[in-house]
Amino acid sequence: MSREANTVSDADFAEVAGHGFSDDDIWDIAAIAAFFALSNRLANVTAMRPNDEFYMMGRLPKQG
């Protein structure tokens, strides 16, 4: 969806719908994927880095 949106076809919509997703669900899935791709590209091009606390989450062993 985010890398080759031009290849998305009615068959793709039918396949996702076949798993029980409604048209509204499919819209939400596509919107989230598109936003994720957009925000990651903008963060990448600006060399944006999350704050230190968020950046270190899951990178250090838990203490306790």
PQR file with spaces between the fields and no chain letter, atoms N, CA, C, O and H, PARSE charges and radii, in Angstrom:
ATOM       1  N    MET     1       0.827   -1.183    0.000 -0.4000 1.5000
ATOM       2  CA   MET     1       0.000    0.000    0.000 -0.0000 2.0000
ATOM       3  C    MET     1       0.869    1.243    0.000  0.5500 1.7000
ATOM       4  O    MET     1       0.618    2.173   -0.768 -0.5500 1.4000
ATOM       5  N    SER     2       1.889    1.275    0.851 -0.4000 1.5000
ATOM       6  CA   SER     2       2.698    2.485    0.928 -0.0000 2.0000
ATOM       7  C    SER     2       3.810    2.513   -0.112  0.5500 1.7000
ATOM       8  O    SER     2       4.270    3.592   -0.485 -0.5500 1.4000
ATOM       9  H    SER     2       2.093    0.520    1.475  0.4000 1.0000
ATOM      10  N    ARG     3       4.246    1.366   -0.582 -0.4000 1.5000
ATOM      11  CA   ARG     3       5.355    1.331   -1.549 -0.0000 2.0000
ATOM      12  C    ARG     3       4.876    1.302   -2.990  0.5500 1.7000
ATOM      13  O    ARG     3       5.529    1.866   -3.868 -0.5500 1.4000
ATOM      14  H    ARG     3       3.872    0.490   -0.279  0.4000 1.0000
ATOM      15  N    GLU     4       3.762    0.664   -3.245 -0.4000 1.5000
ATOM      16  CA   GLU     4       3.260    0.522   -4.614 -0.0000 2.0000
ATOM      17  C    GLU     4       1.742    0.682   -4.640  0.5500 1.7000
ATOM      18  O    GLU     4       1.014   -0.229   -5.033 -0.5500 1.4000
ATOM      19  H    GLU     4       3.231    0.206   -2.532  0.4000 1.0000
ATOM      20  N    ALA     5       1.285    1.849   -4.216 -0.4000 1.5000
ATOM      21  CA   ALA     5      -0.156    2.091   -4.120 -0.0000 2.0000
ATOM      22  C    ALA     5      -0.861    1.929   -5.467  0.5500 1.7000
ATOM      23  O    ALA     5      -2.040    1.580   -5.528 -0.5500 1.4000
ATOM      24  H    ALA     5       1.877    2.589   -3.896  0.4000 1.0000
ATOM      25  N    ASN     6      -0.123    2.189   -6.534 -0.4000 1.5000
ATOM      26  CA   ASN     6      -0.729    2.070   -7.863 -0.0000 2.0000
ATOM      27  C    ASN     6      -1.086    0.633   -8.223  0.5500 1.7000
ATOM      28  O    ASN     6      -1.812    0.405   -9.190 -0.5500 1.4000
ATOM      29  H    ASN     6       0.834    2.473   -6.485  0.4000 1.0000
ATOM      30  N    THR     7      -0.592   -0.331   -7.467 -0.4000 1.5000
ATOM      31  CA   THR     7      -0.904   -1.735   -7.771 -0.0000 2.0000
ATOM      32  C    THR     7      -2.108   -2.257   -6.983  0.5500 1.7000
ATOM      33  O    THR     7      -2.545   -3.386   -7.206 -0.5500 1.4000
ATOM      34  H    THR     7      -0.002   -0.145   -6.681  0.4000 1.0000
ATOM      35  N    VAL     8      -2.641   -1.457   -6.075 -0.4000 1.5000
ATOM      36  CA   VAL     8      -3.806   -1.881   -5.300 -0.0000 2.0000
ATOM      37  C    VAL     8      -5.016   -1.937   -6.235  0.5500 1.7000
ATOM      38  O    VAL     8      -5.290   -0.990   -6.973 -0.5500 1.4000
ATOM      39  H    VAL     8      -2.286   -0.539   -5.894  0.4000 1.0000
ATOM      40  N    SER     9      -5.729   -3.056   -6.191 -0.4000 1.5000
ATOM      41  CA   SER     9      -6.846   -3.259   -7.117 -0.0000 2.0000
ATOM      42  C    SER     9      -8.107   -3.689   -6.370  0.5500 1.7000
ATOM      43  O    SER     9      -8.095   -3.908   -5.158 -0.5500 1.4000
ATOM      44  H    SER     9      -5.506   -3.825   -5.592  0.4000 1.0000
ATOM      45  N    ASP    10      -9.171   -3.801   -7.117 -0.4000 1.5000
ATOM      46  CA   ASP    10     -10.425   -4.279   -6.537 -0.0000 2.0000
ATOM      47  C    ASP    10     -10.257   -5.673   -5.941  0.5500 1.7000
ATOM      48  O    ASP    10     -10.906   -6.010   -4.951 -0.5500 1.4000
ATOM      49  H    ASP    10      -9.180   -3.623   -8.101  0.4000 1.0000
ATOM      50  N    ALA    11      -9.388   -6.484   -6.542 -0.4000 1.5000
ATOM      51  CA   ALA    11      -9.140   -7.828   -6.011 -0.0000 2.0000
ATOM      52  C    ALA    11      -8.543   -7.753   -4.607  0.5500 1.7000
ATOM      53  O    ALA    11      -8.847   -8.591   -3.759 -0.5500 1.4000
ATOM      54  H    ALA    11      -8.861   -6.211   -7.346  0.4000 1.0000
ATOM      55  N    ASP    12      -7.693   -6.752   -4.358 -0.4000 1.5000
ATOM      56  CA   ASP    12      -7.125   -6.587   -3.018 -0.0000 2.0000
ATOM      57  C    ASP    12      -8.212   -6.228   -2.012  0.5500 1.7000
ATOM      58  O    ASP    12      -8.241   -6.754   -0.899 -0.5500 1.4000
ATOM      59  H    ASP    12      -7.445   -6.071   -5.048  0.4000 1.0000
ATOM      60  N    PHE    13      -9.112   -5.318   -2.418 -0.4000 1.5000
ATOM      61  CA   PHE    13     -10.222   -4.952   -1.537 -0.0000 2.0000
ATOM      62  C    PHE    13     -11.108   -6.166   -1.252  0.5500 1.7000
ATOM      63  O    PHE    13     -11.551   -6.369   -0.122 -0.5500 1.4000
ATOM      64  H    PHE    13      -9.089   -4.891   -3.322  0.4000 1.0000
ATOM      65  N    ALA    14     -11.357   -6.957   -2.271 -0.4000 1.5000
ATOM      66  CA   ALA    14     -12.192   -8.149   -2.098 -0.0000 2.0000
ATOM      67  C    ALA    14     -11.522   -9.148   -1.161  0.5500 1.7000
ATOM      68  O    ALA    14     -12.192   -9.776   -0.342 -0.5500 1.4000
ATOM      69  H    ALA    14     -10.997   -6.792   -3.190  0.4000 1.0000
ATOM      70  N    GLU    15     -10.210   -9.298   -1.277 -0.4000 1.5000
ATOM      71  CA   GLU    15      -9.502  -10.234   -0.400 -0.0000 2.0000
ATOM      72  C    GLU    15      -9.583   -9.789    1.060  0.5500 1.7000
ATOM      73  O    GLU    15      -9.836  -10.603    1.948 -0.5500 1.4000
ATOM      74  H    GLU    15      -9.665   -8.788   -1.943  0.4000 1.0000
ATOM      75  N    VAL    16      -9.368   -8.501    1.306 -0.4000 1.5000
ATOM      76  CA   VAL    16      -9.446   -7.993    2.683 -0.0000 2.0000
ATOM      77  C    VAL    16     -10.878   -8.121    3.201  0.5500 1.7000
ATOM      78  O    VAL    16     -11.092   -8.509    4.349 -0.5500 1.4000
ATOM      79  H    VAL    16      -9.161   -7.840    0.585  0.4000 1.0000
ATOM      80  N    ALA    17     -11.848   -7.799    2.362 -0.4000 1.5000
ATOM      81  CA   ALA    17     -13.254   -7.936    2.755 -0.0000 2.0000
ATOM      82  C    ALA    17     -13.591   -9.390    3.071  0.5500 1.7000
ATOM      83  O    ALA    17     -14.428   -9.665    3.931 -0.5500 1.4000
ATOM      84  H    ALA    17     -11.674   -7.484    1.429  0.4000 1.0000
ATOM      85  N    GLY    18     -12.940  -10.316    2.377 -0.4000 1.5000
ATOM      86  CA   GLY    18     -13.154  -11.740    2.614 -0.0000 2.0000
ATOM      87  C    GLY    18     -12.721  -12.192    4.004  0.5500 1.7000
ATOM      88  O    GLY    18     -13.098  -13.273    4.458 -0.5500 1.4000
ATOM      89  H    GLY    18     -12.260  -10.092    1.679  0.4000 1.0000
ATOM      90  N    HIS    19     -11.943  -11.376    4.667 -0.4000 1.5000
ATOM      91  CA   HIS    19     -11.518  -11.667    6.045 -0.0000 2.0000
ATOM      92  C    HIS    19     -12.422  -10.991    7.060  0.5500 1.7000
ATOM      93  O    HIS    19     -12.117  -10.959    8.252 -0.5500 1.4000
ATOM      94  H    HIS    19     -11.637  -10.498    4.299  0.4000 1.0000
ATOM      95  N    GLY    20     -13.539  -10.449    6.581 -0.4000 1.5000
ATOM      96  CA   GLY    20     -14.541   -9.889    7.478 -0.0000 2.0000
ATOM      97  C    GLY    20     -14.441   -8.387    7.703  0.5500 1.7000
ATOM      98  O    GLY    20     -15.135   -7.853    8.569 -0.5500 1.4000
ATOM      99  H    GLY    20     -13.786  -10.475    5.612  0.4000 1.0000
ATOM     100  N    PHE    21     -13.604   -7.699    6.951 -0.4000 1.5000
ATOM     101  CA   PHE    21     -13.468   -6.257    7.121 -0.0000 2.0000
ATOM     102  C    PHE    21     -14.470   -5.521    6.237  0.5500 1.7000
ATOM     103  O    PHE    21     -14.671   -5.873    5.075 -0.5500 1.4000
ATOM     104  H    PHE    21     -13.041   -8.133    6.248  0.4000 1.0000
ATOM     105  N    SER    22     -15.094   -4.495    6.808 -0.4000 1.5000
ATOM     106  CA   SER    22     -16.045   -3.678    6.053 -0.0000 2.0000
ATOM     107  C    SER    22     -15.285   -2.638    5.233  0.5500 1.7000
ATOM     108  O    SER    22     -14.071   -2.486    5.376 -0.5500 1.4000
ATOM     109  H    SER    22     -14.931   -4.209    7.753  0.4000 1.0000
ATOM     110  N    ASP    23     -16.009   -1.926    4.375 -0.4000 1.5000
ATOM     111  CA   ASP    23     -15.382   -0.850    3.605 -0.0000 2.0000
ATOM     112  C    ASP    23     -14.782    0.205    4.528  0.5500 1.7000
ATOM     113  O    ASP    23     -13.700    0.726    4.261 -0.5500 1.4000
ATOM     114  H    ASP    23     -16.995   -2.049    4.258  0.4000 1.0000
ATOM     115  N    ASP    24     -15.489    0.519    5.619 -0.4000 1.5000
ATOM     116  CA   ASP    24     -14.949    1.484    6.584 -0.0000 2.0000
ATOM     117  C    ASP    24     -13.671    0.962    7.236  0.5500 1.7000
ATOM     118  O    ASP    24     -12.720    1.716    7.439 -0.5500 1.4000
ATOM     119  H    ASP    24     -16.368    0.095    5.837  0.4000 1.0000
ATOM     120  N    ASP    25     -13.654   -0.333    7.563 -0.4000 1.5000
ATOM     121  CA   ASP    25     -12.446   -0.944    8.138 -0.0000 2.0000
ATOM     122  C    ASP    25     -11.273   -0.845    7.166  0.5500 1.7000
ATOM     123  O    ASP    25     -10.156   -0.505    7.555 -0.5500 1.4000
ATOM     124  H    ASP    25     -14.427   -0.945    7.398  0.4000 1.0000
ATOM     125  N    ILE    26     -11.539   -1.144    5.909 -0.4000 1.5000
ATOM     126  CA   ILE    26     -10.483   -1.109    4.893 -0.0000 2.0000
ATOM     127  C    ILE    26      -9.959    0.313    4.733  0.5500 1.7000
ATOM     128  O    ILE    26      -8.754    0.514    4.583 -0.5500 1.4000
ATOM     129  H    ILE    26     -12.446   -1.420    5.593  0.4000 1.0000
ATOM     130  N    TRP    27     -10.843    1.292    4.763 -0.4000 1.5000
ATOM     131  CA   TRP    27     -10.419    2.694    4.711 -0.0000 2.0000
ATOM     132  C    TRP    27      -9.489    3.001    5.885  0.5500 1.7000
ATOM     133  O    TRP    27      -8.436    3.614    5.707 -0.5500 1.4000
ATOM     134  H    TRP    27     -11.822    1.128    4.884  0.4000 1.0000
ATOM     135  N    ASP    28      -9.885    2.570    7.083 -0.4000 1.5000
ATOM     136  CA   ASP    28      -9.063    2.832    8.273 -0.0000 2.0000
ATOM     137  C    ASP    28      -7.690    2.165    8.157  0.5500 1.7000
ATOM     138  O    ASP    28      -6.673    2.778    8.484 -0.5500 1.4000
ATOM     139  H    ASP    28     -10.740    2.072    7.227  0.4000 1.0000
ATOM     140  N    ILE    29      -7.657    0.927    7.699 -0.4000 1.5000
ATOM     141  CA   ILE    29      -6.392    0.202    7.529 -0.0000 2.0000
ATOM     142  C    ILE    29      -5.488    0.954    6.558  0.5500 1.7000
ATOM     143  O    ILE    29      -4.308    1.162    6.839 -0.5500 1.4000
ATOM     144  H    ILE    29      -8.482    0.429    7.434  0.4000 1.0000
ATOM     145  N    ALA    30      -6.037    1.359    5.419 -0.4000 1.5000
ATOM     146  CA   ALA    30      -5.251    2.072    4.412 -0.0000 2.0000
ATOM     147  C    ALA    30      -4.791    3.429    4.942  0.5500 1.7000
ATOM     148  O    ALA    30      -3.650    3.827    4.708 -0.5500 1.4000
ATOM     149  H    ALA    30      -6.996    1.190    5.190  0.4000 1.0000
ATOM     150  N    ALA    31      -5.661    4.137    5.649 -0.4000 1.5000
ATOM     151  CA   ALA    31      -5.311    5.455    6.177 -0.0000 2.0000
ATOM     152  C    ALA    31      -4.185    5.360    7.198  0.5500 1.7000
ATOM     153  O    ALA    31      -3.272    6.186    7.193 -0.5500 1.4000
ATOM     154  H    ALA    31      -6.588    3.813    5.839  0.4000 1.0000
ATOM     155  N    ILE    32      -4.241    4.365    8.066 -0.4000 1.5000
ATOM     156  CA   ILE    32      -3.193    4.177    9.075 -0.0000 2.0000
ATOM     157  C    ILE    32      -1.871    3.818    8.402  0.5500 1.7000
ATOM     158  O    ILE    32      -0.824    4.352    8.768 -0.5500 1.4000
ATOM     159  H    ILE    32      -4.983    3.694    8.070  0.4000 1.0000
ATOM     160  N    ALA    33      -1.913    2.920    7.426 -0.4000 1.5000
ATOM     161  CA   ALA    33      -0.690    2.539    6.710 -0.0000 2.0000
ATOM     162  C    ALA    33      -0.097    3.735    5.973  0.5500 1.7000
ATOM     163  O    ALA    33       1.119    3.928    5.984 -0.5500 1.4000
ATOM     164  H    ALA    33      -2.763    2.486    7.130  0.4000 1.0000
ATOM     165  N    ALA    34      -0.940    4.533    5.338 -0.4000 1.5000
ATOM     166  CA   ALA    34      -0.460    5.707    4.603 -0.0000 2.0000
ATOM     167  C    ALA    34       0.136    6.739    5.555  0.5500 1.7000
ATOM     168  O    ALA    34       1.186    7.314    5.268 -0.5500 1.4000
ATOM     169  H    ALA    34      -1.927    4.376    5.329  0.4000 1.0000
ATOM     170  N    PHE    35      -0.531    6.979    6.693 -0.4000 1.5000
ATOM     171  CA   PHE    35      -0.012    7.947    7.648 -0.0000 2.0000
ATOM     172  C    PHE    35       1.312    7.474    8.238  0.5500 1.7000
ATOM     173  O    PHE    35       2.235    8.270    8.415 -0.5500 1.4000
ATOM     174  H    PHE    35      -1.383    6.512    6.926  0.4000 1.0000
ATOM     175  N    PHE    36       1.406    6.197    8.539 -0.4000 1.5000
ATOM     176  CA   PHE    36       2.640    5.629    9.075 -0.0000 2.0000
ATOM     177  C    PHE    36       3.786    5.841    8.089  0.5500 1.7000
ATOM     178  O    PHE    36       4.877    6.258    8.480 -0.5500 1.4000
ATOM     179  H    PHE    36       0.656    5.550    8.395  0.4000 1.0000
ATOM     180  N    ALA    37       3.538    5.554    6.809 -0.4000 1.5000
ATOM     181  CA   ALA    37       4.568    5.734    5.789 -0.0000 2.0000
ATOM     182  C    ALA    37       4.958    7.207    5.672  0.5500 1.7000
ATOM     183  O    ALA    37       6.143    7.532    5.602 -0.5500 1.4000
ATOM     184  H    ALA    37       2.653    5.216    6.491  0.4000 1.0000
ATOM     185  N    LEU    38       3.963    8.099    5.649 -0.4000 1.5000
ATOM     186  CA   LEU    38       4.230    9.529    5.541 -0.0000 2.0000
ATOM     187  C    LEU    38       5.044   10.036    6.722  0.5500 1.7000
ATOM     188  O    LEU    38       6.048   10.723    6.534 -0.5500 1.4000
ATOM     189  H    LEU    38       3.000    7.835    5.706  0.4000 1.0000
ATOM     190  N    SER    39       4.625    9.707    7.927 -0.4000 1.5000
ATOM     191  CA   SER    39       5.315   10.225    9.113 -0.0000 2.0000
ATOM     192  C    SER    39       6.737    9.682    9.208  0.5500 1.7000
ATOM     193  O    SER    39       7.647   10.398    9.626 -0.5500 1.4000
ATOM     194  H    SER    39       3.809    9.149    8.080  0.4000 1.0000
ATOM     195  N    ASN    40       6.933    8.427    8.825 -0.4000 1.5000
ATOM     196  CA   ASN    40       8.289    7.873    8.845 -0.0000 2.0000
ATOM     197  C    ASN    40       9.180    8.531    7.798  0.5500 1.7000
ATOM     198  O    ASN    40      10.358    8.777    8.057 -0.5500 1.4000
ATOM     199  H    ASN    40       6.193    7.846    8.486  0.4000 1.0000
ATOM     200  N    ARG    41       8.644    8.813    6.639 -0.4000 1.5000
ATOM     201  CA   ARG    41       9.444    9.477    5.606 -0.0000 2.0000
ATOM     202  C    ARG    41       9.817   10.894    6.029  0.5500 1.7000
ATOM     203  O    ARG    41      10.948   11.329    5.811 -0.5500 1.4000
ATOM     204  H    ARG    41       7.687    8.614    6.428  0.4000 1.0000
ATOM     205  N    LEU    42       8.871   11.619    6.635 -0.4000 1.5000
ATOM     206  CA   LEU    42       9.170   12.975    7.102 -0.0000 2.0000
ATOM     207  C    LEU    42      10.201   12.956    8.225  0.5500 1.7000
ATOM     208  O    LEU    42      11.106   13.790    8.258 -0.5500 1.4000
ATOM     209  H    LEU    42       7.952   11.266    6.812  0.4000 1.0000
ATOM     210  N    ALA    43      10.064   12.005    9.139 -0.4000 1.5000
ATOM     211  CA   ALA    43      11.047   11.901   10.224 -0.0000 2.0000
ATOM     212  C    ALA    43      12.417   11.552    9.661  0.5500 1.7000
ATOM     213  O    ALA    43      13.433   12.062   10.133 -0.5500 1.4000
ATOM     214  H    ALA    43       9.329   11.327    9.112  0.4000 1.0000
ATOM     215  N    ASN    44      12.451   10.693    8.664 -0.4000 1.5000
ATOM     216  CA   ASN    44      13.718   10.291    8.063 -0.0000 2.0000
ATOM     217  C    ASN    44      14.387   11.461    7.351  0.5500 1.7000
ATOM     218  O    ASN    44      15.580   11.698    7.540 -0.5500 1.4000
ATOM     219  H    ASN    44      11.626   10.278    8.281  0.4000 1.0000
ATOM     220  N    VAL    45      13.640   12.188    6.541 -0.4000 1.5000
ATOM     221  CA   VAL    45      14.232   13.268    5.744 -0.0000 2.0000
ATOM     222  C    VAL    45      14.722   14.420    6.622  0.5500 1.7000
ATOM     223  O    VAL    45      15.629   15.154    6.231 -0.5500 1.4000
ATOM     224  H    VAL    45      12.671   11.995    6.387  0.4000 1.0000
ATOM     225  N    THR    46      14.128   14.579    7.798 -0.4000 1.5000
ATOM     226  CA   THR    46      14.554   15.655    8.696 -0.0000 2.0000
ATOM     227  C    THR    46      15.506   15.162    9.776  0.5500 1.7000
ATOM     228  O    THR    46      15.900   15.930   10.654 -0.5500 1.4000
ATOM     229  H    THR    46      13.391   13.983    8.115  0.4000 1.0000
ATOM     230  N    ALA    47      15.879   13.885    9.719 -0.4000 1.5000
ATOM     231  CA   ALA    47      16.761   13.270   10.720 -0.0000 2.0000
ATOM     232  C    ALA    47      16.196   13.448   12.133  0.5500 1.7000
ATOM     233  O    ALA    47      16.937   13.629   13.100 -0.5500 1.4000
ATOM     234  H    ALA    47      15.559   13.261    9.006  0.4000 1.0000
ATOM     235  N    MET    48      14.878   13.390   12.221 -0.4000 1.5000
ATOM     236  CA   MET    48      14.196   13.538   13.515 -0.0000 2.0000
ATOM     237  C    MET    48      14.455   12.310   14.380  0.5500 1.7000
ATOM     238  O    MET    48      14.457   11.181   13.888 -0.5500 1.4000
ATOM     239  H    MET    48      14.277   13.243   11.436  0.4000 1.0000
ATOM     240  N    ARG    49      14.667   12.533   15.643 -0.4000 1.5000
ATOM     241  CA   ARG    49      14.887   11.442   16.592 -0.0000 2.0000
ATOM     242  C    ARG    49      13.932   11.643   17.755  0.5500 1.7000
ATOM     243  O    ARG    49      13.760   12.771   18.217 -0.5500 1.4000
ATOM     244  H    ARG    49      14.665   13.450   16.043  0.4000 1.0000
ATOM     245  N    PRO    50      13.310   10.581   18.240 -0.5600 1.5000
ATOM     246  CA   PRO    50      12.407   10.728   19.377  0.2800 2.0000
ATOM     247  C    PRO    50      13.163   11.190   20.615  0.5500 1.7000
ATOM     248  O    PRO    50      14.391   11.122   20.669 -0.5500 1.4000
ATOM     249  N    ASN    51      12.421   11.657   21.600 -0.4000 1.5000
ATOM     250  CA   ASN    51      13.092   12.064   22.840 -0.0000 2.0000
ATOM     251  C    ASN    51      13.830   10.867   23.435  0.5500 1.7000
ATOM     252  O    ASN    51      13.510    9.716   23.138 -0.5500 1.4000
ATOM     253  H    ASN    51      11.423   11.712   21.556  0.4000 1.0000
ATOM     254  N    ASP    52      14.814   11.152   24.275 -0.4000 1.5000
ATOM     255  CA   ASP    52      15.699   10.095   24.790 -0.0000 2.0000
ATOM     256  C    ASP    52      14.952    8.978   25.513  0.5500 1.7000
ATOM     257  O    ASP    52      15.278    7.802   25.349 -0.5500 1.4000
ATOM     258  H    ASP    52      15.074   12.087   24.516  0.4000 1.0000
ATOM     259  N    GLU    53      13.945    9.345   26.315 -0.4000 1.5000
ATOM     260  CA   GLU    53      13.199    8.325   27.059 -0.0000 2.0000
ATOM     261  C    GLU    53      12.512    7.357   26.096  0.5500 1.7000
ATOM     262  O    GLU    53      12.603    6.142   26.276 -0.5500 1.4000
ATOM     263  H    GLU    53      13.680   10.300   26.448  0.4000 1.0000
ATOM     264  N    PHE    54      11.832    7.875   25.084 -0.4000 1.5000
ATOM     265  CA   PHE    54      11.151    7.007   24.125 -0.0000 2.0000
ATOM     266  C    PHE    54      12.170    6.205   23.320  0.5500 1.7000
ATOM     267  O    PHE    54      11.983    5.008   23.100 -0.5500 1.4000
ATOM     268  H    PHE    54      11.758    8.862   24.937  0.4000 1.0000
ATOM     269  N    TYR    55      13.244    6.854   22.883 -0.4000 1.5000
ATOM     270  CA   TYR    55      14.255    6.199   22.065 -0.0000 2.0000
ATOM     271  C    TYR    55      14.858    4.995   22.787  0.5500 1.7000
ATOM     272  O    TYR    55      15.165    3.992   22.143 -0.5500 1.4000
ATOM     273  H    TYR    55      13.396    7.826   23.062  0.4000 1.0000
ATOM     274  N    MET    56      15.033    5.067   24.093 -0.4000 1.5000
ATOM     275  CA   MET    56      15.681    4.003   24.852 -0.0000 2.0000
ATOM     276  C    MET    56      14.712    2.882   25.248  0.5500 1.7000
ATOM     277  O    MET    56      15.150    1.833   25.720 -0.5500 1.4000
ATOM     278  H    MET    56      14.784    5.882   24.616  0.4000 1.0000
ATOM     279  N    MET    57      13.409    3.089   25.061 -0.4000 1.5000
ATOM     280  CA   MET    57      12.433    2.051   25.418 -0.0000 2.0000
ATOM     281  C    MET    57      12.724    0.772   24.630  0.5500 1.7000
ATOM     282  O    MET    57      12.781    0.795   23.401 -0.5500 1.4000
ATOM     283  H    MET    57      13.053    3.942   24.678  0.4000 1.0000
ATOM     284  N    GLY    58      12.903   -0.318   25.329 -0.4000 1.5000
ATOM     285  CA   GLY    58      13.147   -1.597   24.702 -0.0000 2.0000
ATOM     286  C    GLY    58      14.575   -1.802   24.243  0.5500 1.7000
ATOM     287  O    GLY    58      14.903   -2.858   23.703 -0.5500 1.4000
ATOM     288  H    GLY    58      12.857   -0.336   26.327  0.4000 1.0000
ATOM     289  N    ARG    59      15.432   -0.814   24.446 -0.4000 1.5000
ATOM     290  CA   ARG    59      16.831   -0.950   24.029 -0.0000 2.0000
ATOM     291  C    ARG    59      17.731   -1.297   25.208  0.5500 1.7000
ATOM     292  O    ARG    59      18.866   -1.733   25.018 -0.5500 1.4000
ATOM     293  H    ARG    59      15.166    0.044   24.884  0.4000 1.0000
ATOM     294  N    LEU    60      17.235   -1.106   26.408 -0.4000 1.5000
ATOM     295  CA   LEU    60      18.004   -1.449   27.616 -0.0000 2.0000
ATOM     296  C    LEU    60      17.265   -2.536   28.379  0.5500 1.7000
ATOM     297  O    LEU    60      16.035   -2.594   28.349 -0.5500 1.4000
ATOM     298  H    LEU    60      16.312   -0.752   26.562  0.4000 1.0000
ATOM     299  N    PRO    61      18.015   -3.404   29.067 -0.5600 1.5000
ATOM     300  CA   PRO    61      17.339   -4.436   29.883  0.2800 2.0000
ATOM     301  C    PRO    61      16.545   -3.772   31.002  0.5500 1.7000
ATOM     302  O    PRO    61      16.943   -2.736   31.534 -0.5500 1.4000
ATOM     303  N    LYS    62      15.425   -4.380   31.347 -0.4000 1.5000
ATOM     304  CA   LYS    62      14.599   -3.866   32.436 -0.0000 2.0000
ATOM     305  C    LYS    62      15.322   -4.055   33.756  0.5500 1.7000
ATOM     306  O    LYS    62      15.952   -5.086   33.992 -0.5500 1.4000
ATOM     307  H    LYS    62      15.101   -5.222   30.915  0.4000 1.0000
ATOM     308  N    GLN    63      15.228   -3.068   34.597 -0.4000 1.5000
ATOM     309  CA   GLN    63      15.821   -3.160   35.932 -0.0000 2.0000
ATOM     310  C    GLN    63      14.719   -3.419   36.932  0.5500 1.7000
ATOM     311  O    GLN    63      13.621   -2.874   36.823 -0.5500 1.4000
ATOM     312  H    GLN    63      14.716   -2.231   34.405  0.4000 1.0000
ATOM     313  N    GLY    64      15.014   -4.238   37.886 -0.4000 1.5000
ATOM     314  CA   GLY    64      13.947   -4.350   38.818 -0.0000 2.0000
ATOM     315  C    GLY    64      13.931   -5.484   39.690  0.5500 1.7000
ATOM     316  O    GLY    64      13.025   -5.619   40.512 -0.5500 1.4000
ATOM     317  H    GLY    64      15.906   -4.680   37.975  0.4000 1.0000
